[in-house]
mmCIF file of C-alpha atoms in Angstrom:
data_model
loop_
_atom_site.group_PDB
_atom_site.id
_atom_site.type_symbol
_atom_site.label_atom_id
_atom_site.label_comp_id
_atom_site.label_asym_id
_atom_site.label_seq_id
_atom_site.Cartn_x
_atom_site.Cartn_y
_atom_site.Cartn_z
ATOM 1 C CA UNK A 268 29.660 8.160 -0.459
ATOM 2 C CA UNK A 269 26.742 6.350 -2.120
ATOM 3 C CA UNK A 270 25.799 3.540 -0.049
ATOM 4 C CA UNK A 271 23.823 -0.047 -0.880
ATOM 5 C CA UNK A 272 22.170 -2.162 2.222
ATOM 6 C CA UNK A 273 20.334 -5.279 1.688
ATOM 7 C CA UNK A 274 19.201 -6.218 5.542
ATOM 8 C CA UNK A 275 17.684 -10.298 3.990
ATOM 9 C CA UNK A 276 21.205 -11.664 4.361
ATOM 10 C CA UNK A 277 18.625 -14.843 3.572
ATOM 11 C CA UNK A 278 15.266 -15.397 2.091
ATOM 12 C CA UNK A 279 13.362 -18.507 1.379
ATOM 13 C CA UNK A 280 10.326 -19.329 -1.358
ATOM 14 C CA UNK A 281 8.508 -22.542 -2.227
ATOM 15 C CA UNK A 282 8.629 -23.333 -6.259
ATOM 16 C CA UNK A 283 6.070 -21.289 -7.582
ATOM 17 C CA UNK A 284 5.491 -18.574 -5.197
ATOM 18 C CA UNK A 285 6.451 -15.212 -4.823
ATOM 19 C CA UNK A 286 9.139 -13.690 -3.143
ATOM 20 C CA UNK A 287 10.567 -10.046 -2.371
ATOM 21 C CA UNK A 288 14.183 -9.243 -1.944
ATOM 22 C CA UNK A 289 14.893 -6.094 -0.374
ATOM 23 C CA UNK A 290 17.036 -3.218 -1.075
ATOM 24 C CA UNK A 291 17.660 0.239 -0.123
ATOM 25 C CA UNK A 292 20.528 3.033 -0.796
ATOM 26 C CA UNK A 293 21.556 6.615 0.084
ATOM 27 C CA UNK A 294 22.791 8.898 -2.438
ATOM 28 C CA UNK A 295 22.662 12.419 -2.753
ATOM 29 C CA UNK A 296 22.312 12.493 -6.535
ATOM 30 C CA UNK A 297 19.230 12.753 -8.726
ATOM 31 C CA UNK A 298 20.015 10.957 -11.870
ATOM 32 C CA UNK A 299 21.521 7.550 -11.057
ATOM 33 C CA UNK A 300 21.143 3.723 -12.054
ATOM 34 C CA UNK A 301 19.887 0.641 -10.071
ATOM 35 C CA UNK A 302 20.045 -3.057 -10.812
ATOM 36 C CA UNK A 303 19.747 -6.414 -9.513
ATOM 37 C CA UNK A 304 22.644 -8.804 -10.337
ATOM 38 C CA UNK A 305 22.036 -12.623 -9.837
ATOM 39 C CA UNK A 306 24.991 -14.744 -9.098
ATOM 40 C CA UNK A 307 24.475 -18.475 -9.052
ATOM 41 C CA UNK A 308 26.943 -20.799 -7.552
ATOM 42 C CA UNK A 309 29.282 -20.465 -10.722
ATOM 43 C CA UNK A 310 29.503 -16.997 -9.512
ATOM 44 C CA UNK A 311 28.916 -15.330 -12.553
ATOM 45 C CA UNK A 312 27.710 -12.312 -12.468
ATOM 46 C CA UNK A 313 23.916 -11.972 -14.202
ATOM 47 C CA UNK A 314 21.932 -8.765 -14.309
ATOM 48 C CA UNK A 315 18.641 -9.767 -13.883
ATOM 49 C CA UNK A 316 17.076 -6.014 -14.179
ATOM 50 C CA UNK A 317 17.937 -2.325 -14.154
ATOM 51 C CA UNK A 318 16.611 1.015 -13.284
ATOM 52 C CA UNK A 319 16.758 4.667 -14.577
ATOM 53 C CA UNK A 320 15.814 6.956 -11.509
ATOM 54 C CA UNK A 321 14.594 9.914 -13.992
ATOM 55 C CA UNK A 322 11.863 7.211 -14.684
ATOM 56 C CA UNK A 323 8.693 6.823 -12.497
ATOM 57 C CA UNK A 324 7.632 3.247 -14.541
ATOM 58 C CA UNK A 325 8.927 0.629 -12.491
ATOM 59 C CA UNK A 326 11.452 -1.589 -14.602
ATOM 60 C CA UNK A 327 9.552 -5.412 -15.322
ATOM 61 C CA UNK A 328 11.585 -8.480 -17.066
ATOM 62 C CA UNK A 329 9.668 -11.301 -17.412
ATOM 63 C CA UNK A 330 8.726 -12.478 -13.770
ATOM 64 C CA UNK A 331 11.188 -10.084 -12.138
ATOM 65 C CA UNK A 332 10.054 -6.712 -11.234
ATOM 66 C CA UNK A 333 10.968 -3.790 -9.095
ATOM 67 C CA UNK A 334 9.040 -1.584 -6.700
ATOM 68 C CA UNK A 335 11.283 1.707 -7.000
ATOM 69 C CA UNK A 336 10.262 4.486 -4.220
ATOM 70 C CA UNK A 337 12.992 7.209 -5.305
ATOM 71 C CA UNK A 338 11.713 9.306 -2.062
ATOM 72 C CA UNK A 339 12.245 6.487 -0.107
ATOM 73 C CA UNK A 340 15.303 5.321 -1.478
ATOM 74 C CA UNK A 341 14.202 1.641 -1.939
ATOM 75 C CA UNK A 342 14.641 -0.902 -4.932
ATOM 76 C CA UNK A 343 12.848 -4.204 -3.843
ATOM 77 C CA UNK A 344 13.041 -7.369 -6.253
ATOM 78 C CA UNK A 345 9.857 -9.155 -6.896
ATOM 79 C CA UNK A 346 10.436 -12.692 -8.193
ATOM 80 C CA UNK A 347 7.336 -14.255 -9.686
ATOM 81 C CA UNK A 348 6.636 -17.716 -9.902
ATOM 82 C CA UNK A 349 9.800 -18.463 -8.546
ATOM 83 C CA UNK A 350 11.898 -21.622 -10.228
ATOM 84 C CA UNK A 351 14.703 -24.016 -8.763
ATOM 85 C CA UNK A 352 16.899 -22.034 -11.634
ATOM 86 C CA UNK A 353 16.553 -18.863 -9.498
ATOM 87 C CA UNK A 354 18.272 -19.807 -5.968
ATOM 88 C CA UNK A 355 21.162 -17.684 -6.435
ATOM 89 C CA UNK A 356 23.191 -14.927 -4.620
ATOM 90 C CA UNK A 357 21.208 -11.503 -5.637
ATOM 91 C CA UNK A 358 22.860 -8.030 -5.493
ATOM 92 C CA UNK A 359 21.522 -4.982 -5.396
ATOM 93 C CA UNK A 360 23.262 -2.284 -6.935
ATOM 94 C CA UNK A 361 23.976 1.366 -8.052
ATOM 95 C CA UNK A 362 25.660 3.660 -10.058
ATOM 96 C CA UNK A 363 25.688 7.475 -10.487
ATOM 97 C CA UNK A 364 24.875 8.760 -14.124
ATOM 98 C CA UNK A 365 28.097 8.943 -16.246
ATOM 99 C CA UNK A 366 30.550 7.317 -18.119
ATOM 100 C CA UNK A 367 32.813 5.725 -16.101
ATOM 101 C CA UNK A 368 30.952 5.429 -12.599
ATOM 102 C CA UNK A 369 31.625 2.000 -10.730
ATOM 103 C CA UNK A 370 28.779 0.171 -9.724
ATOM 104 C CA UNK A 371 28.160 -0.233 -5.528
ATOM 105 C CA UNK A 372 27.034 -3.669 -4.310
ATOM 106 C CA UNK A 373 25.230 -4.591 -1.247
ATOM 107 C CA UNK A 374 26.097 -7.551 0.811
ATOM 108 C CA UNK A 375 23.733 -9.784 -1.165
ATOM 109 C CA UNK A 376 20.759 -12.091 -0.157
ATOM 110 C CA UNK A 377 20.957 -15.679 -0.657
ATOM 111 C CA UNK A 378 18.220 -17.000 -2.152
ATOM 112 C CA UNK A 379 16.641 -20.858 -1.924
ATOM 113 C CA UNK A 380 14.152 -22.148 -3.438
ATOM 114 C CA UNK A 381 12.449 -25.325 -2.053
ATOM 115 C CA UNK A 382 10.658 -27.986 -4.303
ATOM 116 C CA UNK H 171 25.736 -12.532 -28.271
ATOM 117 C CA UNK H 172 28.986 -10.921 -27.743
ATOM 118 C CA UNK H 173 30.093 -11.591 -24.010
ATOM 119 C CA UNK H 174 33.662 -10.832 -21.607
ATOM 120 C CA UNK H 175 35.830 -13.503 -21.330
ATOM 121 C CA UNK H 176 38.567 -13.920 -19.143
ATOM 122 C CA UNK H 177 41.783 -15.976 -18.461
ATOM 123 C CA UNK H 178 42.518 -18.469 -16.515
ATOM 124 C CA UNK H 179 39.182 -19.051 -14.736
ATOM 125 C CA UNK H 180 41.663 -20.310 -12.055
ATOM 126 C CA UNK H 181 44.965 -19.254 -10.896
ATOM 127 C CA UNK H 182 46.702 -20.611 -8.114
ATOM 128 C CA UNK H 183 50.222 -18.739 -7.163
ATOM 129 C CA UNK H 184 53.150 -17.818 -4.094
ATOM 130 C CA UNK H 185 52.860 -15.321 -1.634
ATOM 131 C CA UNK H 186 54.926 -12.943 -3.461
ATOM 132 C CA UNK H 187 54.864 -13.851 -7.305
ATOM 133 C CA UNK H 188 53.281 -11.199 -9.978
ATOM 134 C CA UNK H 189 49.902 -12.682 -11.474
ATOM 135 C CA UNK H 190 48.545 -10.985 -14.681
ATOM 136 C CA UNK H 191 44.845 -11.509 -15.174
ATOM 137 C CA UNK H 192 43.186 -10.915 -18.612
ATOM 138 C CA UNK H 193 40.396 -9.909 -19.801
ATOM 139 C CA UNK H 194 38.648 -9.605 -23.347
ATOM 140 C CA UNK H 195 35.888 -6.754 -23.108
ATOM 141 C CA UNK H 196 33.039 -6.636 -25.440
ATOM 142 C CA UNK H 197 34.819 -5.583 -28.751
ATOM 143 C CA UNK H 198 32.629 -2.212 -29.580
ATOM 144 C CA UNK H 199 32.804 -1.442 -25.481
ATOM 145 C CA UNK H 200 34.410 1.827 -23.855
ATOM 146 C CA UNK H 201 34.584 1.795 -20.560
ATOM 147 C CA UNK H 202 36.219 -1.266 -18.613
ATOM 148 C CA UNK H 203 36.601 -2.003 -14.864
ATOM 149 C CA UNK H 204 37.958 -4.715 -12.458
ATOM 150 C CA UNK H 205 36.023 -6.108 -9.047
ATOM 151 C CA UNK H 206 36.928 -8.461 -6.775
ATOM 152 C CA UNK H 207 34.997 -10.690 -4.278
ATOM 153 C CA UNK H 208 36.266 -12.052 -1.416
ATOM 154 C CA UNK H 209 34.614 -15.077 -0.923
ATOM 155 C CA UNK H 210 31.096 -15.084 0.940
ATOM 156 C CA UNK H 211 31.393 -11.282 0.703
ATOM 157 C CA UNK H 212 29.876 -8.029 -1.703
ATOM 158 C CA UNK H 213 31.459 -7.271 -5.159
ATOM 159 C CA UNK H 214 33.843 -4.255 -4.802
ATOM 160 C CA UNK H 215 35.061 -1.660 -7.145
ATOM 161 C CA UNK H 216 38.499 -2.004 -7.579
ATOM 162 C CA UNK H 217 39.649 0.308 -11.104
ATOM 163 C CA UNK H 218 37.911 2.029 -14.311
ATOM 164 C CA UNK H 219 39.311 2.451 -17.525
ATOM 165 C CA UNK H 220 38.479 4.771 -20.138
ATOM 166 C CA UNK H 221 39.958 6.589 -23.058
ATOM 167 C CA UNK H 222 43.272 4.545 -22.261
ATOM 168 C CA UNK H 223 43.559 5.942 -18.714
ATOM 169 C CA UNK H 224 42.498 5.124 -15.376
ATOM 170 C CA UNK H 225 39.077 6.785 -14.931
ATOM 171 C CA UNK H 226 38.710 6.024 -10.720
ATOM 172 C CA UNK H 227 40.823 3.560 -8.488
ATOM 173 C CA UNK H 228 39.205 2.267 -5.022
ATOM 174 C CA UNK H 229 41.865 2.429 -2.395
ATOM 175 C CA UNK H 230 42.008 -0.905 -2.439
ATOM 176 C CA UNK H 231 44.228 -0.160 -5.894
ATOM 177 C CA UNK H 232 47.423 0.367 -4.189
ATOM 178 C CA UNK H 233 50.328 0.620 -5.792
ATOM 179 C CA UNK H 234 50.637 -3.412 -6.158
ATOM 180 C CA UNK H 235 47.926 -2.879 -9.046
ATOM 181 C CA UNK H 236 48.037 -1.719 -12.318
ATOM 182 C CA UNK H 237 45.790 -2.159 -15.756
ATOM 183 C CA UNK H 238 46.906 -1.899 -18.963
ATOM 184 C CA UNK H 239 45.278 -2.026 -22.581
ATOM 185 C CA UNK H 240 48.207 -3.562 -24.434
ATOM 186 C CA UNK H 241 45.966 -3.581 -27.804
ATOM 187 C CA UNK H 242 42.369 -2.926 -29.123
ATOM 188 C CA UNK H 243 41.320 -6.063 -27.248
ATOM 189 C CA UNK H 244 42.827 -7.332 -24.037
ATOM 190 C CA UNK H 245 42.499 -5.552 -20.483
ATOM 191 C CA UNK H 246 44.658 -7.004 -17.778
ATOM 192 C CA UNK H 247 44.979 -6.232 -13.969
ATOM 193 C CA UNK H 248 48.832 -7.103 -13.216
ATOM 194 C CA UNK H 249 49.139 -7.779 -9.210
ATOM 195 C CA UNK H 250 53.232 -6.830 -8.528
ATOM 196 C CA UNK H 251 53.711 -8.830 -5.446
ATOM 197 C CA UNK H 252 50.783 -10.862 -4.313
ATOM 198 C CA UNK H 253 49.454 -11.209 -0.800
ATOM 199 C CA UNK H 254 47.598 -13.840 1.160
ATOM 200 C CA UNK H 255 44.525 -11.176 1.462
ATOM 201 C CA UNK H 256 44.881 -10.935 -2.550
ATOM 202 C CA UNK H 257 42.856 -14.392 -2.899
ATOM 203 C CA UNK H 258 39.045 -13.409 -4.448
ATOM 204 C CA UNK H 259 37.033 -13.708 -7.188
ATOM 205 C CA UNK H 260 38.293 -11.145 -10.145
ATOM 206 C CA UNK H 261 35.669 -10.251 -12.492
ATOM 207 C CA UNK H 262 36.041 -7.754 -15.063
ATOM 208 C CA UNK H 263 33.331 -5.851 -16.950
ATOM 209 C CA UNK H 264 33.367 -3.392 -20.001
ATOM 210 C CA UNK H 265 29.902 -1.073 -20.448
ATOM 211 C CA UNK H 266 29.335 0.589 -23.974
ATOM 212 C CA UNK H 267 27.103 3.526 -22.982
ATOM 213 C CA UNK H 268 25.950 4.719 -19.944
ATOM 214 C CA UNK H 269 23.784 1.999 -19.191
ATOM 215 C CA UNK H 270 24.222 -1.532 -17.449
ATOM 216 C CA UNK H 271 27.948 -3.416 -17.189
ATOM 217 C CA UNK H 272 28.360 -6.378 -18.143
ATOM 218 C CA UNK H 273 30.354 -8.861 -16.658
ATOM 219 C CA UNK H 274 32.789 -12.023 -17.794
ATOM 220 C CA UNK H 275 33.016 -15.218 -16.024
ATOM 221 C CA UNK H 276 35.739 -14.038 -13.115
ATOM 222 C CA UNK H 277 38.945 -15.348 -12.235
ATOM 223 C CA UNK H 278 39.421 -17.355 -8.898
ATOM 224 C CA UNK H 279 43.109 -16.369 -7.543
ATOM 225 C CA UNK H 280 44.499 -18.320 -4.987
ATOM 226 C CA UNK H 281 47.606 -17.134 -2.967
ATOM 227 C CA UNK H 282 49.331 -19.376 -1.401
#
């Protein structure tokens, strides 16, 4: 079974710096999805930035961007120039290539940022 | 922008009682699911839908849970008999290709 581990149950960044929220997975499959969810304290669920394996280009939106090592089986979350907006939960997750596949979550890191 | 909705964002019920939760997908959207969070804990897979059938079911979808697709627009998770462990966050999501989910607002059950 396909597996998601975040080991930063926390992480902290000062308003404007830049932070790095890890993430790593086991799967046996090639072709598969990854994203990063954001869920503020209205717990709504927010994808912040997704994935394709098959690709080598690591995925940018805005001043979120991933370092994807497919070997290595690591998705890490670079936040930019953090903002207050972005203290959140964050989620890492990922989904096998089909139709109907569920999406797996990791346990989350809660981010703060500090004025 | 189109978006899920779902109803009530808060339900509070007995140890016992049937809750229905709804949910209205994205209208052009195919596949549908339900997740639950527990609070202060990961998002987990609870059903798919797809083609008017259940797709996958975690074994947390015991036979206390069912979905249904009534009409072209509502998707509901129906809990028969509801338990003090039932009391998450419900969020549903509906995905139109093969590509990203998205989710509504969730449901906050309380059992009582």
């Amino acid at each position: 079974a396909q597996t998601v581990t975040q080991s930063q149950p926390e992480m902290s960044v000062q308003e404007a710096e830049t932070v790095t929220l890890s993430c790593t997975y086991d799967t046996s499959e090639s072709d598969y999805y990854l994203f990063w969810y954001k869920q503020p304290p209205s717990r709504q669920m927010i994808l912040v930035i997704r994935q394709e394996a098959y690709k080598q280009q690591n995925a940018t939106e805005n001043r979120f961007s991933v370092n994807f090592q497919k070997a290595a089986k690591s998705f890490s979350l670079k936040i930019s120039d953090s903002q207050l907006g972005d203290a959140a939960m964050y989620f890492c997750a990922y989904r096998r290539q089909g139709g109907s596949e569920k999406l797996v979550f990791g346990k989350g890191t809660k981010l703060t940022v500090n004025p | 922008e189109p978006e899920v909705t779902q109803t009530p964002s808060h339900q509070v019920t007995q140890m016992g009682q049937e809750v229905i939760l709804r949910c209205v997908p994205i209208s052009n959207h195919l596949y549908f699911y339900w997740y639950r969070q527990i609070l202060g804990q990961k998002v987990e897979f609870l059903v798919s839908f797809y083609n008017n059938e259940i797709s996958e079911k975690s074994e947390i979808f015991d036979d206390q849970f069912s979905v249904e697709r009534p009409d072209g627009s509502n998707f509901t998770l129906k809990i028969r008999s509801t338990k003090l462990e039932d009391s998450a966050m419900y969020f549903c999501a509906s995905m139109y290709g093969t590509h990203e989910q998205f989710f509504g607002p969730g449901t906050r059950l309380t059992v009582l």
